[in-house]
Coordinates of C-alpha atoms in Angstrom, one line a residue:
Chain V
M943 CA 0.0 0.0 0.0
G944 CA 1.0 3.6 -0.5
W945 CA 2.4 4.4 2.9
Q946 CA 5.5 6.0 1.4
W947 CA 4.2 9.5 1.6
F948 CA 3.6 9.0 5.3
H949 CA 7.2 8.0 6.0
R950 CA 8.5 10.7 3.7
L951 CA 6.5 13.2 5.7
G952 CA 8.3 12.0 8.8
S953 CA 11.7 12.8 7.2
P954 CA 13.0 16.1 8.6
R955 CA 15.0 16.8 5.5
W956 CA 12.1 16.3 3.2
F957 CA 9.9 18.5 5.4
Y958 CA 12.5 21.3 5.6
E959 CA 13.1 21.4 1.8
K960 CA 9.4 21.1 0.9
T961 CA 8.4 24.0 3.3
S962 CA 11.2 26.3 2.2
R963 CA 9.1 27.4 -0.9
W964 CA 6.0 28.1 1.2
M965 CA 7.6 30.4 3.8
F966 CA 7.7 33.6 1.8
W967 CA 4.2 33.4 0.4
L968 CA 2.7 32.4 3.6
A969 CA 4.4 35.3 5.4
L970 CA 3.2 37.7 2.7
V971 CA -0.4 36.6 3.0
T972 CA -0.2 36.8 6.8
V973 CA 1.2 40.3 6.9
V974 CA -1.3 41.6 4.4
L975 CA -4.3 40.1 6.3
L976 CA -3.1 41.3 9.7
I977 CA -2.4 44.8 8.5
V978 CA -5.8 45.1 6.8
G979 CA -7.6 43.6 9.7
T980 CA -5.8 45.8 12.3
V981 CA -6.4 49.0 10.5
W982 CA -10.0 48.1 9.7
G983 CA -10.7 47.1 13.3
L984 CA -9.0 50.0 15.0
A985 CA -10.0 52.9 12.7
F986 CA -12.9 52.0 10.4
A987 CA -15.1 49.5 12.3
P988 CA -17.9 51.4 14.1
M989 CA -17.9 52.0 17.8
D990 CA -19.8 49.5 20.0
S991 CA -23.0 51.1 21.4
K992 CA -22.6 49.4 24.8
Q993 CA -18.8 48.9 25.3
G994 CA -17.5 52.0 23.4
N995 CA -14.1 51.7 21.9
S996 CA -12.7 49.1 24.3
Y997 CA -14.4 46.4 22.2
R998 CA -11.7 46.9 19.6
I999 CA -9.6 44.5 21.6
I1000 CA -11.9 41.8 20.2
F1001 CA -9.9 41.8 17.0
I1002 CA -6.9 40.2 18.8
H1003 CA -8.6 38.6 21.8
V1004 CA -10.9 36.3 19.8
P1005 CA -8.4 35.1 17.1
T1006 CA -5.7 34.3 19.8
A1007 CA -8.2 32.5 22.0
F1008 CA -9.4 30.5 19.0
L1009 CA -5.9 29.5 18.1
A1010 CA -4.9 28.7 21.7
L1011 CA -7.7 26.1 21.6
A1012 CA -7.0 24.8 18.1
G1013 CA -3.3 24.8 18.7
Y1014 CA -3.8 22.5 21.7
Y1015 CA -5.3 19.8 19.4
V1016 CA -2.3 20.3 17.0
M1017 CA 0.0 19.6 19.9
A1018 CA -1.9 16.7 21.3
I1019 CA -2.3 15.0 17.9
A1020 CA 1.4 15.5 17.1
G1021 CA 2.2 14.0 20.4
A1022 CA -0.1 11.0 19.7
V1023 CA 1.5 10.4 16.3
G1024 CA 4.9 10.6 17.9
I1025 CA 4.0 8.0 20.4
I1026 CA 2.3 5.6 18.0
W1027 CA 4.7 5.7 15.1
Q1028 CA 7.9 6.9 16.8
I1029 CA 8.3 9.8 14.5
K1030 CA 10.9 12.3 15.6
L1031 CA 9.5 15.1 13.4
S1032 CA 6.1 14.7 15.1
Y1033 CA 7.7 15.5 18.5
M1034 CA 9.3 18.6 17.0
V1035 CA 5.9 19.8 15.9
M1036 CA 4.6 19.1 19.4
R1037 CA 7.3 21.1 21.0
S1038 CA 6.8 24.0 18.6
A1039 CA 3.1 23.9 19.3
A1040 CA 3.6 24.1 23.0
T1041 CA 5.6 27.3 22.9
I1042 CA 3.4 29.0 20.4
G1043 CA 0.3 27.9 22.1
A1044 CA 1.5 29.1 25.5
V1045 CA 2.2 32.6 24.0
L1046 CA -1.2 32.8 22.3
T1047 CA -3.0 31.7 25.5
F1048 CA -1.1 34.3 27.4
I1049 CA -2.1 37.0 24.9
A1050 CA -5.8 35.9 25.1
L1051 CA -5.7 36.0 28.9
L1052 CA -4.0 39.4 29.0
T1053 CA -6.1 41.1 26.4
G1054 CA -9.2 39.6 28.2
A1055 CA -8.1 41.2 31.5
V1056 CA -7.4 44.5 29.8
W1057 CA -10.7 44.4 28.1
G1058 CA -12.4 43.4 31.4
K1059 CA -11.3 46.5 33.3
P1060 CA -13.2 49.2 31.4
T1061 CA -16.1 46.8 30.5
W1062 CA -16.7 44.8 33.7
G1063 CA -14.9 47.1 36.1
T1064 CA -12.4 44.4 37.1
W1065 CA -9.2 42.8 35.6
W1066 CA -10.0 39.3 36.7
V1067 CA -12.9 37.2 37.8
W1068 CA -12.9 33.4 38.5
D1069 CA -15.4 32.9 35.8
A1070 CA -15.7 29.5 34.2
R1071 CA -14.3 30.6 30.8
I1072 CA -11.4 32.5 32.3
T1073 CA -10.5 29.8 34.8
S1074 CA -10.5 27.0 32.2
M1075 CA -8.4 29.2 29.9
L1076 CA -5.9 29.7 32.8
V1077 CA -5.8 25.8 33.2
L1078 CA -5.0 25.7 29.4
F1079 CA -2.1 28.1 30.0
F1080 CA -0.8 25.9 32.7
L1081 CA -1.1 22.8 30.6
Y1082 CA 1.0 24.4 27.9
L1083 CA 3.6 25.4 30.5
G1084 CA 3.4 21.9 31.9
V1085 CA 4.3 20.3 28.5
I1086 CA 7.2 22.8 28.1
A1087 CA 8.4 22.1 31.7
L1088 CA 8.2 18.3 31.3
Q1089 CA 10.2 18.6 28.1
G1090 CA 13.1 20.2 30.1
A1091 CA 12.7 17.9 33.1
Y1092 CA 14.3 14.8 31.6
Q1093 CA 17.9 14.3 30.5
N1094 CA 16.8 11.7 28.0
G1095 CA 15.0 13.2 25.0
V1096 CA 12.9 10.1 24.2
T1097 CA 11.5 10.0 27.7
A1098 CA 10.9 13.7 27.7
N1099 CA 8.9 13.5 24.4
K1100 CA 6.8 10.7 25.6
A1101 CA 6.0 12.2 29.0
S1102 CA 5.0 15.6 27.5
A1103 CA 2.9 13.8 24.7
I1104 CA 1.0 12.0 27.4
L1105 CA 0.3 15.1 29.4
A1106 CA -0.8 16.9 26.2
L1107 CA -3.2 14.0 25.4
V1108 CA -4.7 14.0 28.9
G1109 CA -5.2 17.7 28.8
T1110 CA -7.4 17.6 25.8
V1111 CA -10.3 17.0 28.2
N1112 CA -10.1 20.7 29.0
I1113 CA -10.8 21.9 25.4
P1114 CA -14.5 21.0 25.2
I1115 CA -14.9 22.4 28.7
I1116 CA -13.5 25.7 27.7
Y1117 CA -15.5 25.8 24.5
K1118 CA -18.8 25.0 26.3
S1119 CA -18.1 27.0 29.5
V1120 CA -20.0 30.1 28.4
D1121 CA -23.1 28.0 27.8
W1122 CA -22.9 25.6 30.8
W1123 CA -22.1 28.2 33.4
F1124 CA -23.6 31.6 32.5
T1125 CA -21.4 33.9 34.5
L1126 CA -19.6 37.0 33.4
H1127 CA -17.9 36.2 30.1
Q1128 CA -20.2 36.9 27.1
P1129 CA -21.3 33.9 25.0
A1130 CA -19.8 33.3 21.5
T1131 CA -20.7 36.1 19.1
L1132 CA -19.5 34.3 16.0
K1133 CA -21.2 31.0 15.2
F1134 CA -20.5 28.4 12.6
M1135 CA -24.1 27.4 12.5
G1136 CA -27.0 29.8 13.0
E1137 CA -27.1 33.5 13.2
S1138 CA -24.1 35.4 14.7
S1139 CA -24.9 38.1 17.2
I1140 CA -22.3 40.4 15.9
D1141 CA -23.0 43.1 13.4
I1142 CA -21.6 42.6 9.9
S1143 CA -19.6 45.9 10.0
M1144 CA -17.6 44.3 13.0
A1145 CA -17.7 40.7 11.8
Y1146 CA -15.8 41.3 8.5
P1147 CA -12.7 42.8 10.1
L1148 CA -12.9 40.1 12.8
L1149 CA -13.0 37.4 10.1
V1150 CA -10.0 39.0 8.4
M1151 CA -8.1 39.0 11.6
I1152 CA -9.1 35.4 12.3
S1153 CA -7.8 34.3 8.9
G1154 CA -4.7 36.4 9.4
F1155 CA -4.0 34.7 12.7
Y1156 CA -4.6 31.2 11.3
C1157 CA -2.0 32.0 8.6
L1158 CA 0.4 33.4 11.2
Y1159 CA -0.1 30.3 13.3
A1160 CA 0.7 28.1 10.3
W1161 CA 3.8 30.2 9.5
L1162 CA 5.0 30.2 13.1
M1163 CA 4.6 26.4 13.3
L1164 CA 6.7 25.9 10.2
H1165 CA 9.2 28.5 11.4
W1166 CA 9.7 26.9 14.8
T1167 CA 9.7 23.3 13.5
R1168 CA 12.3 24.2 10.9
A1169 CA 14.5 25.7 13.6
E1170 CA 14.1 22.5 15.6
I1171 CA 15.1 20.5 12.6
V1172 CA 18.3 22.5 12.0
E1173 CA 19.3 22.1 15.6
S1174 CA 18.7 18.4 16.0
E1175 CA 20.0 17.5 12.6
Q1176 CA 23.1 19.7 12.6
K1177 CA 25.5 16.8 12.4
T1178 CA 24.1 15.7 9.1
V1179 CA 25.7 16.7 5.8
W1180 CA 22.6 18.4 4.4
V1181 CA 22.2 20.8 7.3
R1182 CA 26.0 21.5 7.3
D1183 CA 25.7 22.4 3.6
L1184 CA 22.6 24.5 4.4
L1185 CA 24.3 26.5 7.2
K1186 CA 27.4 27.1 5.0
G1187 CA 25.5 28.2 2.0
Chain S
M770 CA -16.6 52.9 5.4
L771 CA -15.4 56.0 7.2
F772 CA -12.6 56.8 9.6
Q773 CA -14.4 56.7 12.9
F774 CA -12.5 59.4 14.7
E775 CA -12.5 63.2 14.5
S776 CA -8.7 63.6 14.7
L777 CA -5.5 61.7 15.3
T778 CA -5.6 62.7 19.0
D779 CA -9.2 61.4 19.2
F780 CA -8.0 58.2 17.6
M781 CA -5.3 57.8 20.3
Y782 CA -7.6 58.8 23.1
M783 CA -10.5 56.5 22.0
S784 CA -12.9 58.3 24.4
G785 CA -10.9 57.1 27.4
H786 CA -10.3 53.6 26.3
G787 CA -7.1 54.4 24.4
P788 CA -4.6 53.0 26.9
Y789 CA -6.5 49.7 27.1
V790 CA -6.8 49.2 23.4
W791 CA -3.4 50.4 22.4
G792 CA -1.7 48.6 25.3
S793 CA -3.3 45.3 24.2
Y794 CA -2.2 45.8 20.6
I795 CA 1.4 46.8 21.6
V796 CA 1.9 43.8 24.0
T797 CA 0.5 41.4 21.4
A798 CA 2.9 42.8 18.8
I799 CA 5.8 42.4 21.1
A800 CA 4.9 38.8 22.1
L801 CA 4.3 37.8 18.5
G802 CA 7.5 39.5 17.5
A803 CA 9.4 37.3 20.0
L804 CA 7.9 34.2 18.4
V805 CA 9.3 35.3 15.1
V806 CA 12.8 36.2 16.3
L807 CA 13.5 33.4 18.8
P808 CA 14.0 30.6 16.1
L809 CA 16.2 32.9 14.1
L810 CA 18.5 33.4 17.1
K811 CA 18.5 29.6 17.6
Q812 CA 19.5 29.0 14.0
R813 CA 22.2 31.6 14.3
Q814 CA 23.7 29.8 17.3
S815 CA 23.7 26.5 15.4
F816 CA 25.6 28.3 12.6
I817 CA 28.2 29.8 14.9
R818 CA 28.7 26.4 16.6
L819 CA 29.2 24.8 13.2
K820 CA 31.7 27.4 12.1
R821 CA 33.7 26.9 15.3
Q822 CA 33.7 23.2 14.9
Q823 CA 34.9 23.5 11.3
R824 CA 37.7 25.8 12.4
I825 CA 38.8 23.2 14.9
E826 CA 38.7 20.4 12.4
A827 CA 40.7 22.5 9.9
G828 CA 43.3 23.3 12.6
Q829 CA 43.7 19.6 13.5
S830 CA 44.3 18.6 9.9
Q831 CA 46.9 21.4 9.5
S832 CA 48.8 20.3 12.6
L833 CA 48.9 16.8 11.2
I834 CA 50.5 18.0 8.0
I835 CA 53.3 19.9 9.9
K836 CA 54.2 16.7 11.8

């Protein structure tokens, strides 16, 4: 059967060379989307009738929170693939996803707190959504810490992959938290199915920002994984040639 | 689509929410910038290490020739 592609995908060299061609174009699309979305959101989208201008934080808060959740699945799945098929590259993806995810979760929490101050009158509440997001942040940090806790790379990879897999329980909880416990955090304004409760004039720049952040995430994942490849394969001839040239 | 503010000062001030909004955007930009720069520094370190190793290897082969 045609399993060759799968094993080729697991080859760091093949991955590095294949993705080299994508980096520039992906970066270009990302930069354009993020600039258009930011300018649109900050200067041209109308002011919110209830929250005033503070709502403009939504254009970074929602995309980063989205990706913090989606990125957790990327990390957990990469970890599972690593455990099952013993693929080195898969663990590199998992390690990259942990750092990027932690930073995105941090941004989502921070912008949420800053948005909360003028809107709710407080920086922080132990609301279900916020608390489960904080747990997500600690899970990401846990994976990073476990990675550094073992001398042996193989053990470290396995341990953090298992933690990542166990932590996936938290993701549906975060997602559903605004419906299960109706506390302070507002429910989702954008919906995949059914009518969104956000006005079109605000939804368009938000969608541009979400697509921009998705591209940024993809680019960052490739960027970090490529750096991991260069570091771990630096004794091979092809990386030596690469660094020389 | 119109520019929503009267002036540039008004845009900065954002009817009192300026520090919150601009602060969020600036911190986000710094954090994301770090994610872009860190792997580049790591790659540069690998490069420097490789150069040093190559110099050592070259030096060893020279001393062999002298002997």
